[in-house]
Short mmCIF file of C-alpha atoms in Angstrom, two decimals:
data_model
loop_
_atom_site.label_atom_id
_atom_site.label_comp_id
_atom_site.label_asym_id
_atom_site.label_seq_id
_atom_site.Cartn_x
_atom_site.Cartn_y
_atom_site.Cartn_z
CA UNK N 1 -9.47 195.99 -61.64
CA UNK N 2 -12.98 196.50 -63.12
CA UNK N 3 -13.48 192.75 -64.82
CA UNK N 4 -16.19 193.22 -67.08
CA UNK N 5 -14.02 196.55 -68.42
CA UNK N 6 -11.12 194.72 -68.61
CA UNK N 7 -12.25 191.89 -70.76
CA UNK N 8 -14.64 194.29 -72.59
CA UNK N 9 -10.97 196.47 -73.27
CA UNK N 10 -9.04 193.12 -73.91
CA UNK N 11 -11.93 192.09 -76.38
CA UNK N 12 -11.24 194.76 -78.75
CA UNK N 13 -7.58 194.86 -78.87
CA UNK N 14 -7.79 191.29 -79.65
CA UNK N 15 -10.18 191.49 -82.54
CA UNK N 16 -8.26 194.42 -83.77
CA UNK N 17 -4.07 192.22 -83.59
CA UNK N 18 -3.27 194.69 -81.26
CA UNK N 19 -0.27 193.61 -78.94
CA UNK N 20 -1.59 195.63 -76.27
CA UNK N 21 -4.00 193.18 -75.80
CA UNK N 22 -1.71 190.66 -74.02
CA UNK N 23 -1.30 192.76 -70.87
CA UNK N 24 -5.00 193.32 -70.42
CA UNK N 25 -5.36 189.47 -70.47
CA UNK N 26 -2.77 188.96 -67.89
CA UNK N 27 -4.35 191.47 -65.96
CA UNK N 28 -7.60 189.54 -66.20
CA UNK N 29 -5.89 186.17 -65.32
CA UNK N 30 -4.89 187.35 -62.34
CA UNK N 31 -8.30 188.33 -61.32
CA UNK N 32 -9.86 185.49 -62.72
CA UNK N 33 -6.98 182.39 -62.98
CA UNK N 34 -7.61 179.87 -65.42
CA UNK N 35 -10.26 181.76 -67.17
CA UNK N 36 -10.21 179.52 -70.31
CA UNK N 37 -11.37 182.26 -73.05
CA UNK N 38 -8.24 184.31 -72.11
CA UNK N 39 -5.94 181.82 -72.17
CA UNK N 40 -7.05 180.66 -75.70
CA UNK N 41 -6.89 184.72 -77.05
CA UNK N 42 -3.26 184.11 -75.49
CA UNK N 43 -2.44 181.67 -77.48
CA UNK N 44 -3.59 183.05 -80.59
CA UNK N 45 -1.75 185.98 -79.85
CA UNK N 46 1.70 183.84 -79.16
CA UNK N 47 0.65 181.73 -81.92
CA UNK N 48 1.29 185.19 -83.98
CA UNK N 49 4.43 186.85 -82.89
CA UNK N 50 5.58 183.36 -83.63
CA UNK N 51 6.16 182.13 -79.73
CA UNK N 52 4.84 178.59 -80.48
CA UNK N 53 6.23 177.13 -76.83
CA UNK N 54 4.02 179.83 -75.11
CA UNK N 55 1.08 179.29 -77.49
CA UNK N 56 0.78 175.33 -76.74
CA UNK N 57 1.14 175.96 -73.04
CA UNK N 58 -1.40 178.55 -72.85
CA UNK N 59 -4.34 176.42 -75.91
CA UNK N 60 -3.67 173.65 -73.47
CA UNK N 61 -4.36 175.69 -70.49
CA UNK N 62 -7.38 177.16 -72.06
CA UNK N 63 -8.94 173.30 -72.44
CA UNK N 64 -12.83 172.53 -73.72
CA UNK N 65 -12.74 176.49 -74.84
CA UNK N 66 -10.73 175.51 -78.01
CA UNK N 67 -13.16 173.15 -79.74
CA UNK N 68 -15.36 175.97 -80.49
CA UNK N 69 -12.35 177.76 -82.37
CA UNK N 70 -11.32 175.64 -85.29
CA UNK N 71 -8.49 178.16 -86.34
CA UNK N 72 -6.87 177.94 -82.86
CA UNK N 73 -7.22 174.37 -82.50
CA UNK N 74 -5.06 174.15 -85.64
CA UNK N 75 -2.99 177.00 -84.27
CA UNK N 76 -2.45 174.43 -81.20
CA UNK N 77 -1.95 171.48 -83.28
CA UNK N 78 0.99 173.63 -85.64
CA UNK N 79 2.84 174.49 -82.47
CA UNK N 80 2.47 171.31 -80.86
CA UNK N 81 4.24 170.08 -83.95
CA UNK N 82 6.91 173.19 -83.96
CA UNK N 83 8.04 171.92 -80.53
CA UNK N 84 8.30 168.28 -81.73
CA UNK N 85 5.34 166.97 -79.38
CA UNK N 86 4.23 165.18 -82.62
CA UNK N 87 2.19 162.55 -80.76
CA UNK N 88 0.17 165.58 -78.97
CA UNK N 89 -0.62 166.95 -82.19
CA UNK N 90 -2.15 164.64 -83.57
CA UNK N 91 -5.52 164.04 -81.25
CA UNK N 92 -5.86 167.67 -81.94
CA UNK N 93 -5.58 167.29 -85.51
CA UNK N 94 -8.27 164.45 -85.12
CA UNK N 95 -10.88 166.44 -83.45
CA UNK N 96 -10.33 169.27 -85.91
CA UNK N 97 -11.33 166.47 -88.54
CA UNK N 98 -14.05 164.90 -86.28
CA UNK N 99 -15.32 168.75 -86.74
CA UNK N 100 -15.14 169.14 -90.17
CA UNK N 101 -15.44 165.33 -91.63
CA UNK N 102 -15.90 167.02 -95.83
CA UNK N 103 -12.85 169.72 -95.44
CA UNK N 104 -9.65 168.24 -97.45
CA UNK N 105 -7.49 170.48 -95.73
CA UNK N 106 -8.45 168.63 -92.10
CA UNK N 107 -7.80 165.04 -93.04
CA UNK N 108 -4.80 166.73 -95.14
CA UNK N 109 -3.41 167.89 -91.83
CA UNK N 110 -3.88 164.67 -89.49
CA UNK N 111 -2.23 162.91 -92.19
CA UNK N 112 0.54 164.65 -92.34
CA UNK N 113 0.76 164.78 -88.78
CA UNK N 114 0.41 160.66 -88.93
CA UNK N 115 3.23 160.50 -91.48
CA UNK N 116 5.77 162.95 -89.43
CA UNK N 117 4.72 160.57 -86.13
CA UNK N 118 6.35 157.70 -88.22
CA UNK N 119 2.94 155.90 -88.61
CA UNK N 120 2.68 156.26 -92.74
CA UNK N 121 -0.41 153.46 -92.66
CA UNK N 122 -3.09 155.31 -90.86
CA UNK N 123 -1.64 158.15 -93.07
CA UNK N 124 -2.97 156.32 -95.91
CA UNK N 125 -5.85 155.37 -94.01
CA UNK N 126 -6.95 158.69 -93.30
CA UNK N 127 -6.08 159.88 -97.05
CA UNK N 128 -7.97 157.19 -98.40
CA UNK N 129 -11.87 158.85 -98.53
CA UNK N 130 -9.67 161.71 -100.45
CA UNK N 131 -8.23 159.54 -103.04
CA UNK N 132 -11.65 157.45 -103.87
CA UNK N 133 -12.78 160.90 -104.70
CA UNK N 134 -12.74 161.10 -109.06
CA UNK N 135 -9.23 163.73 -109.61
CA UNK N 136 -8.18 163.98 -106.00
CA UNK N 137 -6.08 166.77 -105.48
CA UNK N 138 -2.14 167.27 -106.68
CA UNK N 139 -1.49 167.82 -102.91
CA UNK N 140 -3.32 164.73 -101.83
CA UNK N 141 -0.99 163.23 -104.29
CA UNK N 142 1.63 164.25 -103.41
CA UNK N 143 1.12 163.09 -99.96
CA UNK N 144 -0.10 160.06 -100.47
CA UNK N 145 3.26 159.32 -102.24
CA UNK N 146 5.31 160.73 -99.19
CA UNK N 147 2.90 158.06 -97.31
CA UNK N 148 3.58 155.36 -99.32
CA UNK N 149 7.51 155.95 -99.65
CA UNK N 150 7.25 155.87 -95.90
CA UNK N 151 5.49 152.51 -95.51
CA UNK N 152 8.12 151.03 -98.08
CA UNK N 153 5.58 150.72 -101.13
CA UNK N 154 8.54 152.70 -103.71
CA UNK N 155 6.19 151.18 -106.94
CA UNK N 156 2.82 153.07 -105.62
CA UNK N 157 4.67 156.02 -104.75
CA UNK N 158 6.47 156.58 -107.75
CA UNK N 159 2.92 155.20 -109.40
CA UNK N 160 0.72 158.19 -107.27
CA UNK N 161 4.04 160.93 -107.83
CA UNK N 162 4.14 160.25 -112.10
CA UNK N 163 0.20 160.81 -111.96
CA UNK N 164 0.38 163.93 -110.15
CA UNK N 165 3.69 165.24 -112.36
CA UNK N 166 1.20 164.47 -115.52
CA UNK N 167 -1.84 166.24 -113.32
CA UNK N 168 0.24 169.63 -112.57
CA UNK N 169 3.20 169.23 -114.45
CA UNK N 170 4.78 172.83 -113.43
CA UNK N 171 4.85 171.92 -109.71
CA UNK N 172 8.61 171.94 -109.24
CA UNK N 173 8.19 169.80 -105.26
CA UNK N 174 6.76 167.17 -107.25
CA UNK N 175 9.78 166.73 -109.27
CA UNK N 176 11.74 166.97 -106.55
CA UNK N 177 9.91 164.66 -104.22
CA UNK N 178 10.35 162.56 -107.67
CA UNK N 179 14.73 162.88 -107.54
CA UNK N 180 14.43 162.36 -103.47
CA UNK N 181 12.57 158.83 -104.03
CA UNK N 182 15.33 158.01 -107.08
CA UNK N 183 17.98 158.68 -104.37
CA UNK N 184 17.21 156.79 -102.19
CA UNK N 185 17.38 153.58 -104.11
CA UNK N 186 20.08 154.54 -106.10
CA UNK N 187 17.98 155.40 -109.31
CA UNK N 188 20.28 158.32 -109.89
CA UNK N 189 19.83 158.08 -114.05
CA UNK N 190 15.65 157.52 -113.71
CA UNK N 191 15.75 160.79 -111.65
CA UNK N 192 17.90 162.64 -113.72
CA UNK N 193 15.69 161.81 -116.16
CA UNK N 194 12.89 163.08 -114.54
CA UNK N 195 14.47 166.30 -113.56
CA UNK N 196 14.99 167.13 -117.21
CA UNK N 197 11.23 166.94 -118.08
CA UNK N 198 10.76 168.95 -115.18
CA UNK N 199 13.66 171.53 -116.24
CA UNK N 200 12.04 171.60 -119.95
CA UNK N 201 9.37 173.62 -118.29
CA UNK N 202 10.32 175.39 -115.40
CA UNK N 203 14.03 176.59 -116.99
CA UNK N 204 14.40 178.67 -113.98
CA UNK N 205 13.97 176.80 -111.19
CA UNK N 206 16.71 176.81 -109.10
CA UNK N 207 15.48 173.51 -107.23
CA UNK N 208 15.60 171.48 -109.87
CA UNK N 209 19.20 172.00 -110.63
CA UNK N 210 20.24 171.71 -107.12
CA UNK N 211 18.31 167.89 -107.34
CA UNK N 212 19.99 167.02 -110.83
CA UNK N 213 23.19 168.56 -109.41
CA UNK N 214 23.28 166.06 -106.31
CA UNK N 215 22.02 162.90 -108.67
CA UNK N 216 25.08 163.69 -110.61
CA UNK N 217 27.41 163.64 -107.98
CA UNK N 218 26.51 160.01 -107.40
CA UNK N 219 27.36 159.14 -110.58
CA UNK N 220 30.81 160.83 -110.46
CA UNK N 221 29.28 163.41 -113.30
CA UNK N 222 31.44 166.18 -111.35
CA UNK N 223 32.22 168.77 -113.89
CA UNK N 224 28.03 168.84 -115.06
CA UNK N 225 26.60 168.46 -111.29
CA UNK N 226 29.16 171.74 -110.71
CA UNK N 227 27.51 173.48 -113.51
CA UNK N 228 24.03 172.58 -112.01
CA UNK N 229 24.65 173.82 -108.65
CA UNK N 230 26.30 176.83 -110.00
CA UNK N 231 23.05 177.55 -111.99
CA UNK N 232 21.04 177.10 -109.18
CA UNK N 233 23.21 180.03 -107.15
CA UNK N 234 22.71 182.41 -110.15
CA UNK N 235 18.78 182.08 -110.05
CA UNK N 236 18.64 181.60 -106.41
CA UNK N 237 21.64 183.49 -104.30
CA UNK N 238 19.91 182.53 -101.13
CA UNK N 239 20.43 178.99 -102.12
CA UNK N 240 22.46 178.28 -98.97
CA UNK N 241 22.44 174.40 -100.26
CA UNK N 242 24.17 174.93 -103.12
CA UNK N 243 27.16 175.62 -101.25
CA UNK N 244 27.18 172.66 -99.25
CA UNK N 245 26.80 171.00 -102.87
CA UNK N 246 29.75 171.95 -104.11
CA UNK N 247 31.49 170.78 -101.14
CA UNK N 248 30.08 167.67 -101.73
CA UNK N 249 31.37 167.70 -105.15
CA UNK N 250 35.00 167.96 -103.62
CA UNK N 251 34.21 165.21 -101.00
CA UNK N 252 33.42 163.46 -103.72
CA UNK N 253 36.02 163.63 -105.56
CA UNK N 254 39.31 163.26 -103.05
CA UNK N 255 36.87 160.05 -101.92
CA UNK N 256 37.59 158.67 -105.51
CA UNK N 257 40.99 160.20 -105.78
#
């Protein structure tokens, strides 16, 4: 029950991952509740073995002591969005960007956690220093199109998604995010086509079939979308989607029958 041994002991099995740490701060909790510096090493530590509902209880606990840890504030702010609290997230995402202003990957992260809160304009807003920036980022882009799509401005996004296909034109989520846009207003043919430039150059991606596969479907192309998501099993087995293709296929098709 020696404190200072205790959170000398805790110390170093923190700094070196060690599990055994989480004992010796429970033991120092209980000699010294609410100690805020143990509470935030807890968190990290929950953070890690992947407890997220633990980790945001015990960062909140820990209060002020997290602004002088960037990492775990975004630790916090990761959980916080695990456990759907989506609106808690993102003040904590804001003062991680009031804390860093220059890093990309901060105002990255509030907007992302704008967009998944259903507020897709202060997305943009927040993205907007980024993109007045000469060749922003492919993930900016790609964002920024997600953003857009989201505040019902289809011609930017598909404007923002084509610039960032020509900017990095190997990144298979682009195309994708590309075929996701085109089916949802029913451009199945303008995202098939888009798919095939993609497929010209990544050959192998099993993605990429799976998205042509499911434009197909819609229009009643059954015997090539089959073929598609059949490819896509062969260079992906753990595709569990293309499964639930092909039985979408069949839907499909007794629908029309």
């Amino acid at each position: 029950d020696f404190l200072p041994a205790l959170e000398g002991a805790a110390g170093i099995e923190y700094e070196n991952g060690s599990k055994q740490a989480v004992p010796l701060l429970q033991h120092v909790l209980r000699l010294k509740p609410g100690d805020p510096t143990s509470l935030a090493m807890l968190g990290v530590m929950a953070y890690k073995r992947g407890d997220c509902a633990q980790a945001a209880k015990d960062f909140e606990q820990s209060g002020p002591q997290l602004e002088s840890q960037p990492a775990a504030m975004r630790q916090y702010g990761v959980c916080l969005m695990d456990i759907k609290q989506t609106e808690k997230a993102i003040p904590v995402f804001q003062r991680i960007l009031a804390s860093h202003p220059d890093d990309p990957r901060a105002r990255r992260g509030l907007a992302a956690v704008q967009l998944a809160a259903g507020q897709p304009q202060d997305a943009l807003t927040t993205l907007q220093p980024l993109l007045e920036e000469s060749g922003p980022e492919v993930s900016t882009m790609q964002l920024t199109a997600a953003a857009y799509e989201a505040n019902k401005d289809t011609p930017n996004a598909v404007k923002v998604l084509h610039e960032a296909i020509v900017k990095d034109p190997r990144n298979v989520a682009l195309y994708v995010d590309f075929a996701n846009i085109a089916m949802t207003h029913q451009s199945f043919q303008t995202g098939i086509d888009m798919i095939n430039a993609g497929l010209d150059l990544q050959p192998k991606a099993a993605e990429l079939y799976l998205a042509r596969g499911v434009l197909l479907v819609q229009l009643a192309d059954y015997e090539k979308a089959e073929e598609d998501f059949e490819k896509a099993e062969q260079l992906d087995p753990h595709q569990a989607a293309s499964a639930a293709a092909q039985g979408m296929v069949a839907e499909e098709k007794n629908r029309n029958d």
